[in-house]
Amino acid sequence: MEFRGRRPGSGDGEEAVFDLEAETGERAAFELPPYQVRRYRRMPGRHPVMVQEAMGPEAERQMRRHFELFGSVVDFHGPHVPRQLAHVLAHSCDDPERPHRLLLDCRGERLADLASPDRLHGPRLRTVVQDLFEAVAALHRARLVHGRISPEHLWWDEAEGLQLAGLEGAVYATEPLPDRPVTRWDAPGFRPGMLAAADQDVLSAALVAFWMATGENLPRGASHAYLHSLAAQGHEDWLQDLIRSAFPLGSDVSPPARELARRLADGAVPQGLLERPIADRERERESRGREEFRALRARQRAGAGSLRSRRSATVTGPPAWWLRAARRLRILPDRPLHGLGAVECPMCLRALDWDTAERVVPDASGDMVPEADLPTHSAAERDAQLARTYVVCPGNDDVPRHELPDRYPMFGTEPVRIGLVGASSTGKSHLLAAIIDQARKTTVMRHYGLRVEALDPQRYHHYLNEVVAPFVDRREELRATADRPDLRYATGLVVTDEHSGRSHSVIFFDVAGGRLERPGREADFLNRLSALLCVVDPTRIPGLTTQSGTTGRDPAFEHVRQRLRQQADPAVPLLSVPCALVVTKSDLLRFRGYREIDDWLHEKPDAESDLSTVERESEDVYAFLAARGGGDWLQLAGECQGSTLHLASATGTGPRAQTDPAAARRFDETLFRQHRVLRPLLALFAMKGVMTGPAADALLRAGGHGT
């Protein structure tokens, strides 16, 4: 076919003739109201072009407008009109028998016709966004404002990149914008008839760029500060920088489009976080990870014969209910003369004769005084004092003197010692504070037949006041746990299971990461941990949330593994201690196209009430870490007799800097939340026999932790 028309430019433009060959196929011809569109190949060379035909007088008016405005672009740029603009090659309107037609150098697919922006996710995603801002900058240099940038006006070709079309709606700067409905792509404050300004295009382009990268839209009318917080929710650095730059704090004016295009061009090359061609290599790694996980479960099943029998826990004395009833009826003295004997201190591993050990009680000023110095005059007063009584452990050369609650071993079951494992600043303290807060406030524990109370009321309330309240109630970032010479467990609970009728003391060790890595006696408590809560910080894994990751390893994991191995029977292939491995800060993993875990990250917050999905989650998280560079973190979980893997977020967002540098950083009020933090604890309770009943049995059977 021959296309005759006038080229754009000053005056009427010169006449030109183009030889075209029609395309065939399903998308060779289509309607794009108010136009009909047909695809051709321009001869010679077979370059793809489109012919746009007007459908009615209004469409012809818009077509003339498009031709005239593109002529202004040509007059400004000369022969070097940027490729990111859809070029008008010619306009044909001289034949009264035919409707107006435009010949466009426009290729690929319209973004509005894509089911999702996933098709854009490749090694050049950021380049596609750069193309968008280059196109906007080209218009602005010609004093034109597009005024309605959206996926409807953007065309993308995998080989050629992005092009901006829809110039018929553009106006010159300071002219009124045309009357049209407001869309989700419009800049904040947009209204028909307002004067056109360049920053309106910049903001619209930023909204479109966010959609390209995430598949989601930024909320309309949100403050710049809120958009900054939202952009920080796990997105690549270049996208965060783009949103922060386009929506500057303290200013309503955005930087020029050419400045944003330059920043996109100059930044470090992304390492594939939003790149679609994870395809072959990473899918293969994911598949291998799933095979490894199933092999692990087979090994755990083979070695699980004795684990389930140990769920009943070692009896160290008469049942707790009998002790309490006997004391109340005065059948026994206040402290039994038999049955407890030697009790191992969980902090220094010293054997204490619980019946004869020194006991102290805090007085009114908080100082510890000998129990004998505070006489009691009634059974009720004595019972109240027992709840405040501590047994003194003299410690050793490396662990100073410390105290344990008198009732620590009094429940007839072996106390459970849970150690949080992870390097400094991985989020251990935030996770534990979130767990304790959710365990005491939500109905999840009751849902599983568990009753939770403080093991040591004084220290428990100190923990709530000094750790949980600042974190949960005031949304303050917790300071890194100090590496102190004295050793204390962070907090303790008494957990009673209504299905078995048993109670367990449960204590949590949250110590500085540096202490976990040292070989001396000060870390001997690791040898006798009865459960591991391992914390994986995704920012430490190269390429997962940032360009490089901070270290690519966590030495605390390896040191704890070696400690447990040294005391284990070499003939037994798996460690008897169960492990719940938690990928914390999982909010940072959203919007990155990690299909293995996306469903879990976008799950509703009521995920705690269904443990039947723990095994499926464990496999997905294992495959995710195995495929994405987190294999080093899997070794410890892979050597434990029982293990589960989880995604959780103790904060839901990152902390924001304060105007006062000395003040603690705070988490954004609208985004701050605890998500899925109880699932790891409940899994450990099931594996340790603290929690029994149908939910625990189903979890153990599914995971092969025992039968």
XYZ file of C-alpha atoms in Angstrom:
707
model
C 0.000 0.000 0.000
C 1.070 3.574 -0.692
C 0.562 6.195 2.008
C 0.631 9.797 0.810
C 0.663 12.657 3.271
C 2.435 15.703 4.666
C 5.347 15.474 7.044
C 5.104 17.429 10.326
C 7.021 20.678 10.715
C 6.774 24.388 9.936
C 4.086 25.425 7.493
C 2.070 22.741 5.794
C 4.991 20.304 5.683
C 6.366 18.630 2.635
C 4.567 15.882 0.731
C 5.896 12.354 1.179
C 5.065 8.884 -0.115
C 5.598 5.716 1.939
C 5.493 2.110 0.728
C 3.824 -0.120 3.301
C 3.170 -3.839 3.606
C 0.227 -4.883 5.775
C 0.853 -7.053 8.820
C -1.216 -10.191 9.370
C -2.289 -11.859 12.563
C -4.654 -11.341 15.472
C -3.372 -7.876 16.491
C -2.706 -6.571 13.000
C -5.885 -4.457 13.085
C -7.785 -3.163 16.136
C -9.903 -0.292 17.410
C -8.509 2.350 19.708
C -11.476 4.759 19.989
C -11.842 7.260 18.476
C -9.463 5.633 15.960
C -9.047 2.451 14.008
C -5.491 1.191 13.868
C -3.691 -1.052 11.411
C -0.141 -2.335 11.646
C 2.237 -2.235 8.646
C 5.867 -2.724 7.734
C 7.585 0.208 6.094
C 9.468 -0.761 2.938
C 12.358 -1.151 2.411
C 13.716 -2.504 5.664
C 10.337 -3.711 7.063
C 10.343 -1.201 9.927
C 7.120 -1.514 11.999
C 4.677 1.414 11.768
C 0.969 2.004 12.413
C -1.751 3.814 10.456
C -4.309 5.505 12.685
C -7.643 6.348 11.025
C -10.124 8.828 12.498
C -13.651 7.652 13.337
C -15.734 10.826 13.071
C -15.281 14.618 13.047
C -14.073 14.867 16.681
C -11.427 12.256 15.988
C -10.321 14.236 12.919
C -9.993 17.380 15.060
C -7.855 15.521 17.583
C -5.740 14.090 14.788
C -5.060 17.559 13.371
C -4.144 18.729 16.877
C -1.732 15.810 17.271
C -0.102 16.579 13.899
C 0.308 20.283 14.675
C 1.781 19.724 18.145
C 4.214 17.128 16.899
C 5.228 19.677 14.251
C 6.205 21.991 17.116
C 8.337 19.207 18.586
C 10.024 18.700 15.209
C 10.658 22.445 14.864
C 12.353 22.484 18.272
C 14.399 19.278 18.036
C 15.062 19.270 14.312
C 16.099 15.893 12.927
C 16.920 14.573 16.424
C 13.460 14.057 17.908
C 14.007 11.554 20.767
C 13.009 7.997 19.981
C 10.975 7.877 23.204
C 8.223 9.933 21.526
C 5.905 8.150 19.095
C 6.869 9.932 15.848
C 4.232 11.239 13.462
C 5.657 10.442 10.037
C 2.848 11.911 7.928
C -0.762 13.160 7.979
C -3.137 12.345 5.119
C -6.268 14.504 4.898
C -6.429 15.678 1.298
C -8.733 12.990 -0.057
C -12.332 14.012 0.746
C -13.455 10.450 0.122
C -11.270 9.093 2.939
C -11.103 9.887 6.664
C -8.045 11.557 8.120
C -5.132 9.211 8.739
C -1.843 9.447 10.626
C 1.234 7.358 9.874
C 3.001 6.719 13.215
C 6.388 5.285 13.983
C 4.900 3.492 16.986
C 5.728 -0.075 17.951
C 4.864 -2.864 20.330
C 1.962 -3.049 22.771
C 0.042 -0.440 24.678
C 0.719 -0.762 28.401
C -2.991 -0.416 29.181
C -3.572 -3.662 27.269
C -1.139 -5.686 29.376
C -2.729 -7.889 32.021
C -0.002 -6.723 34.418
C 3.327 -4.894 34.145
C 5.208 -8.164 34.705
C 6.069 -8.178 31.009
C 8.261 -5.128 31.631
C 10.305 -6.825 34.341
C 13.632 -7.578 32.755
C 17.205 -6.435 32.973
C 16.156 -3.063 31.547
C 13.112 -2.258 33.673
C 14.793 0.839 35.022
C 15.713 1.779 31.432
C 12.029 1.570 30.499
C 11.253 4.051 33.285
C 14.130 6.213 32.092
C 12.570 6.193 28.588
C 9.363 7.551 30.092
C 11.124 10.517 31.693
C 13.204 11.128 28.562
C 9.948 11.398 26.590
C 8.464 13.827 29.113
C 11.662 15.895 29.101
C 11.558 16.064 25.271
C 8.051 17.526 25.400
C 8.950 19.993 28.115
C 11.922 21.313 26.150
C 9.418 22.199 23.419
C 7.265 23.952 26.091
C 4.564 21.274 25.827
C 2.808 19.594 28.750
C 1.278 16.188 28.009
C -1.295 16.556 30.753
C -2.582 12.991 30.899
C 0.257 10.468 30.986
C -1.066 6.976 31.693
C -0.599 3.398 30.411
C -3.120 4.279 27.692
C -0.560 6.590 26.085
C 2.511 4.376 26.458
C 3.668 1.764 23.975
C 6.374 -0.771 24.695
C 8.440 -2.995 22.472
C 10.901 -5.456 23.988
C 13.591 -4.557 21.472
C 12.947 -0.824 21.006
C 11.874 0.288 24.481
C 9.114 2.699 25.544
C 7.334 5.403 23.547
C 4.927 8.122 24.680
C 1.938 8.833 22.421
C -1.410 10.618 22.871
C -0.090 14.061 22.049
C -3.517 15.268 20.902
C -4.333 16.072 24.551
C -1.170 18.107 25.159
C -1.144 21.885 25.674
C 1.508 24.556 25.866
C 2.785 25.416 29.322
C 0.534 27.871 31.234
C -2.463 27.054 28.976
C -5.541 25.541 30.674
C -5.628 21.750 30.705
C -8.543 20.276 28.719
C -11.761 19.239 30.427
C -11.692 15.510 31.193
C -12.365 13.120 34.104
C -9.740 12.817 36.825
C -7.891 9.485 36.747
C -5.680 7.595 39.180
C -2.661 8.644 37.125
C -3.166 12.376 37.617
C -0.855 14.425 39.786
C -2.117 15.299 43.290
C -4.315 18.374 43.123
C -5.155 17.950 39.419
C -8.418 19.421 38.187
C -9.646 20.194 34.656
C -9.049 23.771 33.599
C -6.021 24.360 35.818
C -2.970 25.838 34.125
C -0.555 23.285 32.704
C 2.807 22.937 34.449
C 5.728 20.620 33.837
C 5.673 19.090 37.317
C 2.170 17.684 36.640
C 3.695 15.431 33.989
C 6.588 14.511 36.285
C 4.238 13.390 39.054
C 2.008 11.435 36.653
C 5.080 9.739 35.202
C 6.238 8.832 38.723
C 2.842 7.263 39.466
C 3.067 5.244 36.257
C 6.659 4.217 37.062
C 5.561 2.924 40.471
C 2.872 0.833 38.766
C 5.380 -0.480 36.240
C 7.632 -1.710 39.027
C 5.023 -2.985 41.509
C 1.722 -3.509 39.731
C 0.107 -1.238 42.325
C -0.921 2.399 42.477
C 0.186 5.009 44.963
C -2.795 6.288 46.961
C -4.370 9.475 45.643
C -4.139 12.548 47.818
C -1.493 11.075 50.140
C 1.092 13.387 51.661
C 4.630 13.381 50.330
C 5.856 12.003 53.662
C 3.435 9.090 53.441
C 4.547 8.313 49.874
C 8.177 8.338 51.040
C 7.287 5.784 53.729
C 5.344 3.647 51.293
C 8.143 3.698 48.733
C 10.502 2.350 51.372
C 8.449 -0.821 51.794
C 10.875 -3.198 50.176
C 11.348 -1.542 46.785
C 14.592 -1.295 44.874
C 16.812 1.665 45.697
C 16.329 3.337 42.311
C 12.529 3.265 42.673
C 12.690 4.658 46.205
C 14.980 7.450 44.996
C 12.631 8.231 42.111
C 9.548 8.570 44.340
C 11.425 10.626 46.932
C 12.759 12.937 44.220
C 9.465 13.337 42.366
C 7.563 14.027 45.610
C 10.084 16.155 47.551
C 9.448 16.920 51.203
C 8.795 20.549 51.972
C 8.081 21.510 48.365
C 5.169 21.287 45.937
C 7.458 21.597 42.914
C 9.065 18.491 41.432
C 12.483 18.480 39.757
C 12.592 18.635 35.941
C 11.979 15.400 34.053
C 15.442 15.585 32.482
C 16.999 15.598 35.967
C 15.113 12.430 36.940
C 16.047 10.802 33.625
C 19.697 11.629 34.307
C 19.536 10.085 37.783
C 18.004 6.925 36.367
C 20.771 6.747 33.758
C 23.606 7.385 36.223
C 22.583 5.041 39.032
C 24.153 1.664 39.712
C 22.855 -1.115 37.515
C 20.220 -3.208 39.363
C 21.278 -6.765 40.116
C 18.045 -8.424 39.087
C 15.616 -7.845 41.952
C 12.795 -6.872 39.623
C 14.151 -8.711 36.636
C 11.820 -11.142 35.000
C 14.516 -13.323 33.495
C 15.107 -15.005 36.825
C 13.435 -17.582 34.655
C 15.728 -20.475 33.877
C 18.543 -20.095 36.382
C 16.471 -19.188 39.428
C 13.589 -21.501 38.634
C 16.089 -24.330 38.441
C 17.536 -23.292 41.803
C 14.050 -23.075 43.283
C 13.237 -26.558 41.991
C 16.462 -27.892 43.507
C 15.581 -26.157 46.781
C 12.223 -27.943 46.895
C 13.930 -31.260 46.263
C 16.384 -30.522 49.101
C 13.487 -29.658 51.417
C 11.689 -32.934 50.674
C 14.924 -34.845 51.232
C 15.313 -33.055 54.585
C 11.822 -34.045 55.605
C 12.586 -37.648 54.698
C 15.687 -37.582 56.932
C 13.719 -36.019 59.766
C 11.004 -38.676 59.491
C 13.624 -41.406 59.572
C 15.109 -40.023 62.769
C 11.863 -38.969 64.436
C 11.068 -42.210 66.253
C 12.293 -41.036 69.621
C 11.349 -37.376 69.332
C 7.608 -37.827 69.744
C 8.133 -39.929 72.843
C 10.142 -37.076 74.358
C 7.224 -34.672 73.829
C 5.877 -35.725 77.205
C 8.926 -33.939 78.705
C 11.108 -35.193 81.544
C 9.361 -35.265 84.896
C 11.459 -33.621 87.587
C 9.038 -33.871 90.468
C 5.373 -34.216 91.397
C 2.863 -32.636 88.995
C 2.339 -28.920 89.507
C -1.334 -29.267 90.362
C -0.446 -31.702 93.187
C 2.220 -29.378 94.605
C -0.146 -26.412 94.575
C -2.996 -28.352 96.183
C -0.711 -29.914 98.797
C 0.695 -26.550 99.839
C -2.737 -25.006 100.014
C -3.958 -27.840 102.273
C -0.673 -27.723 104.266
C 0.009 -31.417 103.475
C 3.523 -30.326 102.440
C 5.715 -27.601 103.863
C 6.019 -24.444 101.755
C 9.070 -25.872 100.041
C 9.034 -29.627 99.351
C 11.795 -31.582 101.013
C 12.158 -34.005 98.134
C 11.516 -34.354 94.442
C 13.423 -31.437 92.953
C 17.032 -32.078 93.900
C 19.595 -30.691 91.484
C 18.293 -28.172 88.971
C 20.479 -26.948 86.124
C 20.856 -23.191 85.843
C 19.929 -22.243 82.257
C 22.452 -19.383 82.177
C 25.716 -20.862 83.480
C 24.720 -24.576 83.527
C 25.641 -24.906 87.207
C 23.779 -27.633 89.143
C 21.835 -26.061 92.012
C 20.309 -27.902 94.954
C 16.951 -26.231 94.688
C 15.835 -27.207 98.162
C 18.798 -25.725 100.008
C 19.888 -22.903 97.677
C 20.020 -19.318 98.908
C 16.796 -17.419 98.307
C 16.232 -13.692 98.034
C 13.219 -11.421 97.693
C 13.112 -7.820 96.409
C 12.213 -5.358 99.149
C 10.236 -2.135 98.746
C 13.239 -0.339 97.238
C 13.904 -3.123 94.738
C 17.051 -4.421 96.455
C 17.428 -8.166 96.931
C 17.343 -9.228 100.591
C 17.497 -12.738 102.083
C 14.134 -14.463 102.168
C 14.465 -15.017 105.938
C 14.641 -11.256 106.515
C 11.072 -10.859 105.274
C 8.972 -13.052 107.592
C 5.373 -13.860 106.670
C 2.407 -14.221 109.011
C -0.198 -16.010 106.907
C -0.478 -18.588 104.157
C -1.759 -15.961 101.736
C 1.154 -13.680 102.512
C 3.559 -16.596 102.091
C 2.083 -17.530 98.695
C 2.383 -13.932 97.528
C 6.012 -13.809 98.640
C 6.848 -17.080 96.886
C 5.801 -15.491 93.592
C 8.520 -12.876 94.193
C 11.200 -15.229 95.498
C 14.402 -15.927 93.584
C 16.969 -18.677 93.927
C 20.535 -17.362 93.830
C 23.042 -18.933 91.475
C 26.664 -17.969 92.246
C 27.657 -18.247 88.560
C 31.266 -18.805 87.545
C 34.348 -16.845 86.539
C 32.712 -15.713 83.272
C 29.062 -15.418 84.286
C 28.448 -13.210 87.357
C 26.024 -14.098 90.145
C 22.388 -14.098 89.033
C 18.942 -15.164 90.173
C 16.218 -17.505 88.936
C 12.516 -17.437 89.848
C 11.753 -19.883 92.629
C 9.034 -21.561 90.573
C 11.216 -22.057 87.485
C 11.392 -25.892 87.920
C 8.136 -26.329 89.856
C 5.754 -27.502 87.138
C 6.795 -31.114 86.832
C 8.021 -30.600 83.277
C 11.389 -29.757 81.840
C 11.711 -25.982 81.349
C 11.982 -24.879 77.732
C 14.919 -22.598 76.855
C 14.407 -20.775 73.557
C 17.404 -18.980 72.089
C 17.068 -16.293 69.439
C 19.875 -16.820 66.931
C 21.160 -14.098 64.629
C 23.829 -11.447 64.313
C 23.423 -7.971 65.791
C 20.786 -5.745 64.134
C 18.979 -8.625 62.452
C 15.734 -7.836 64.289
C 15.811 -10.413 67.113
C 14.687 -7.974 69.804
C 11.910 -6.537 67.648
C 10.649 -10.029 66.850
C 10.646 -11.153 70.487
C 8.892 -7.985 71.651
C 6.251 -8.493 68.957
C 5.798 -12.144 69.958
C 5.335 -11.337 73.662
C 2.949 -8.494 72.840
C 0.822 -10.608 70.515
C 0.834 -13.583 72.892
C -0.611 -11.490 75.700
C -3.070 -9.369 73.697
C -4.537 -11.558 70.975
C -6.864 -14.552 71.243
C -4.554 -16.781 69.193
C -3.090 -18.605 72.194
C -6.554 -19.358 73.584
C -7.576 -20.583 70.130
C -5.007 -23.374 70.531
C -5.895 -24.098 74.152
C -2.901 -22.300 75.642
C -2.915 -20.096 78.717
C 0.038 -17.733 79.118
C 1.195 -15.973 82.288
C 4.404 -14.424 83.557
C 7.026 -16.749 84.981
C 8.637 -13.897 86.875
C 6.108 -11.049 87.294
C 8.709 -8.475 88.314
C 11.006 -8.994 85.337
C 8.098 -9.604 82.991
C 6.588 -6.213 83.776
C 10.027 -4.629 83.521
C 10.334 -6.162 80.041
C 6.890 -4.855 79.070
C 7.696 -1.358 80.315
C 11.253 -1.095 79.000
C 10.987 -3.018 75.716
C 7.447 -3.796 74.583
C 5.817 -0.465 75.427
C 8.407 1.744 73.673
C 8.353 -0.551 70.645
C 4.644 -1.353 70.273
C 2.924 1.593 71.932
C 5.327 4.388 70.972
C 6.617 2.745 67.753
C 10.240 3.389 68.729
C 13.088 1.472 67.167
C 14.792 -0.632 69.850
C 18.464 -0.089 70.427
C 20.818 -2.957 69.629
C 21.062 -5.405 72.531
C 24.083 -4.511 74.647
C 26.908 -7.053 74.876
C 27.049 -7.089 78.682
C 29.170 -9.302 80.955
C 26.144 -10.421 82.993
C 23.771 -12.888 81.369
C 20.012 -12.666 81.696
C 17.203 -14.285 79.819
C 15.012 -11.585 78.274
C 11.695 -12.690 79.715
C 9.887 -15.818 80.862
C 6.408 -17.301 80.571
C 4.412 -20.111 82.102
C 2.484 -21.807 79.313
C -0.349 -24.177 80.269
C -1.890 -26.505 77.696
C -5.540 -27.379 78.307
C -5.294 -30.535 76.165
C -2.572 -32.174 78.282
C -3.107 -30.284 81.543
C 0.657 -29.655 81.768
C 2.451 -26.374 82.395
C 5.935 -25.436 81.184
C 8.343 -22.697 82.145
C 9.476 -21.038 78.911
C 12.364 -18.576 78.896
C 13.744 -16.572 75.973
C 17.398 -15.683 75.484
C 17.902 -12.547 73.388
C 21.591 -11.721 73.706
C 23.910 -9.607 71.582
C 24.942 -11.257 68.338
C 28.595 -10.883 69.298
C 28.089 -13.079 72.362
C 26.644 -15.861 70.198
C 29.887 -15.904 68.221
C 32.344 -16.212 71.127
C 33.671 -19.597 72.259
C 34.128 -18.909 75.992
C 32.140 -20.035 79.047
C 30.024 -16.917 78.861
C 28.200 -18.548 75.940
C 27.875 -22.026 77.454
C 24.129 -21.478 77.816
C 23.938 -22.199 74.065
C 24.904 -25.826 74.688
C 21.678 -26.458 76.586
C 19.130 -24.549 74.550
C 16.042 -26.646 73.992
C 14.671 -24.739 70.975
C 16.050 -22.297 68.413
C 14.302 -19.253 66.994
C 16.617 -18.366 64.113
C 16.256 -14.905 62.610
C 17.175 -14.295 58.966
C 17.610 -10.652 57.999
C 16.952 -10.423 54.228
C 19.106 -7.301 53.931
C 22.176 -9.448 54.678
C 21.579 -11.664 51.631
C 23.232 -10.144 48.545
C 20.789 -8.929 45.931
C 17.640 -9.765 47.874
C 16.566 -6.292 48.981
C 19.521 -4.098 47.994
C 22.177 -4.155 45.334
C 24.672 -6.160 47.345
C 23.507 -7.123 50.845
C 25.659 -6.243 53.820
C 27.666 -9.410 54.433
C 26.219 -12.403 52.675
C 26.526 -14.505 55.859
C 25.584 -14.633 59.529
C 28.395 -16.051 61.694
C 26.039 -16.462 64.658
C 24.255 -19.285 62.835
C 27.469 -21.248 62.313
C 28.770 -20.692 65.854
C 25.503 -21.888 67.411
C 25.481 -24.915 65.114
C 29.038 -25.799 66.141
C 28.152 -25.417 69.840
C 25.217 -27.795 69.544
C 27.218 -30.235 67.443
C 30.024 -30.448 70.032
C 27.692 -31.788 72.706
C 25.616 -34.012 70.394
C 26.110 -37.725 69.862
C 28.270 -38.020 66.714
C 26.351 -41.145 65.753
C 23.086 -39.207 65.600
C 22.901 -37.299 62.301
C 20.384 -34.699 63.433
C 20.392 -32.349 66.420
C 17.612 -33.085 68.893
C 16.786 -29.386 69.304
C 13.889 -28.093 67.126
C 14.309 -24.939 65.067
C 11.916 -22.315 63.726
C 13.682 -20.213 61.110
C 12.056 -16.832 60.541
C 12.719 -14.462 57.657
C 12.036 -11.203 59.481
C 11.544 -7.779 57.889
C 9.511 -9.618 55.258
C 7.799 -6.340 54.371
C 11.037 -5.577 52.485
C 10.347 -8.528 50.171
C 7.001 -7.294 48.875
C 6.581 -5.918 45.342
C 9.705 -7.682 44.097
C 8.145 -10.419 42.016
C 9.239 -13.262 44.309
C 6.504 -15.622 43.229
C 7.577 -18.369 45.690
C 6.513 -16.223 48.651
C 4.229 -13.519 47.250
C 1.048 -15.238 48.428
C 2.304 -15.376 52.003
C 3.430 -11.744 52.021
C 0.044 -10.480 50.819
C -1.947 -12.804 53.072
C -4.447 -11.271 55.485
C -3.202 -10.611 59.025
C -5.311 -13.475 60.481
C -2.751 -16.061 59.296
C -1.907 -16.920 62.921
C -5.158 -18.830 63.390
C -4.344 -21.594 60.888
C -1.264 -23.747 61.431
C -2.277 -26.241 58.741
C -0.312 -24.176 56.204
C 2.992 -24.187 58.110
C 4.432 -27.082 56.107
C 3.581 -25.476 52.763
C 5.032 -22.167 53.980
C 8.173 -23.978 55.151
C 8.750 -25.492 51.718
C 8.184 -22.163 49.958
C 10.551 -20.280 52.275
C 13.200 -23.004 51.989
C 12.992 -22.898 48.167
C 13.075 -19.092 48.231
C 16.258 -18.919 50.304
C 17.896 -21.743 48.376
C 17.207 -20.036 45.033
C 18.028 -16.478 46.104
C 21.403 -16.761 47.789
C 20.287 -17.684 51.312
C 21.633 -21.229 51.389
C 24.042 -20.487 54.264
C 21.094 -19.706 56.510
C 19.464 -23.087 55.811
C 22.252 -25.294 57.151
C 21.308 -25.000 60.830
C 17.607 -25.678 60.187
C 18.630 -28.597 57.971
C 20.549 -30.275 60.816
C 17.750 -30.117 63.394
C 15.430 -33.029 64.100
C 12.464 -30.736 63.685
C 12.352 -27.479 61.743
C 9.848 -25.064 60.276
C 10.430 -21.946 58.175
C 8.384 -18.779 58.298
C 7.908 -15.256 56.967
C 7.151 -12.571 59.530
C 7.371 -8.857 60.115
C 7.598 -7.312 63.548
C 7.148 -3.767 62.232
C 5.638 -3.809 58.728
C 7.813 -0.848 57.786
C 11.226 0.679 58.299
C 12.041 3.334 60.917
C 12.068 7.009 59.992
C 14.782 9.420 61.036
C 13.851 12.054 63.621
C 14.696 15.759 63.551
C 16.617 15.206 66.786
C 19.529 12.865 65.933
C 19.696 11.720 69.552
C 16.057 10.628 69.605
C 15.037 7.057 68.857
C 13.802 6.515 65.339
C 10.082 5.789 65.024
C 8.029 3.610 62.726
C 5.324 5.171 60.574
C 1.986 5.017 62.379
C -0.075 4.086 59.323
C 2.187 1.216 58.230
C 3.393 -0.153 61.585
C 2.036 -3.603 62.426
C 3.022 -7.079 63.579
C 2.389 -9.775 60.990
C 2.634 -13.570 61.399
C 4.945 -13.363 64.426
C 3.252 -16.070 66.530
C 3.467 -18.861 63.956
C 7.158 -19.625 64.662
C 6.531 -19.738 68.424
C 3.510 -21.994 68.048
C 5.494 -24.317 65.787
C 8.225 -24.571 68.445
C 5.613 -25.216 71.127
C 4.193 -28.063 69.038
C 7.632 -29.588 68.422
C 8.532 -29.335 72.139
C 5.218 -30.723 73.390
C 4.302 -27.482 75.131
C 1.250 -27.346 72.839
C -0.725 -30.513 72.115
C -4.098 -31.177 70.559
C -5.322 -31.504 66.971
C -3.484 -28.480 65.569
C -0.142 -29.594 67.015
C -0.648 -33.176 65.865
C -1.476 -32.053 62.320
C 1.593 -29.809 62.183
C 3.891 -32.574 63.428
C 2.493 -35.186 61.045
C 2.728 -32.863 58.046
C 6.321 -31.924 58.809
C 7.578 -35.351 59.745
C 8.683 -34.176 63.201
C 7.194 -37.195 64.918
C 4.186 -39.485 64.852
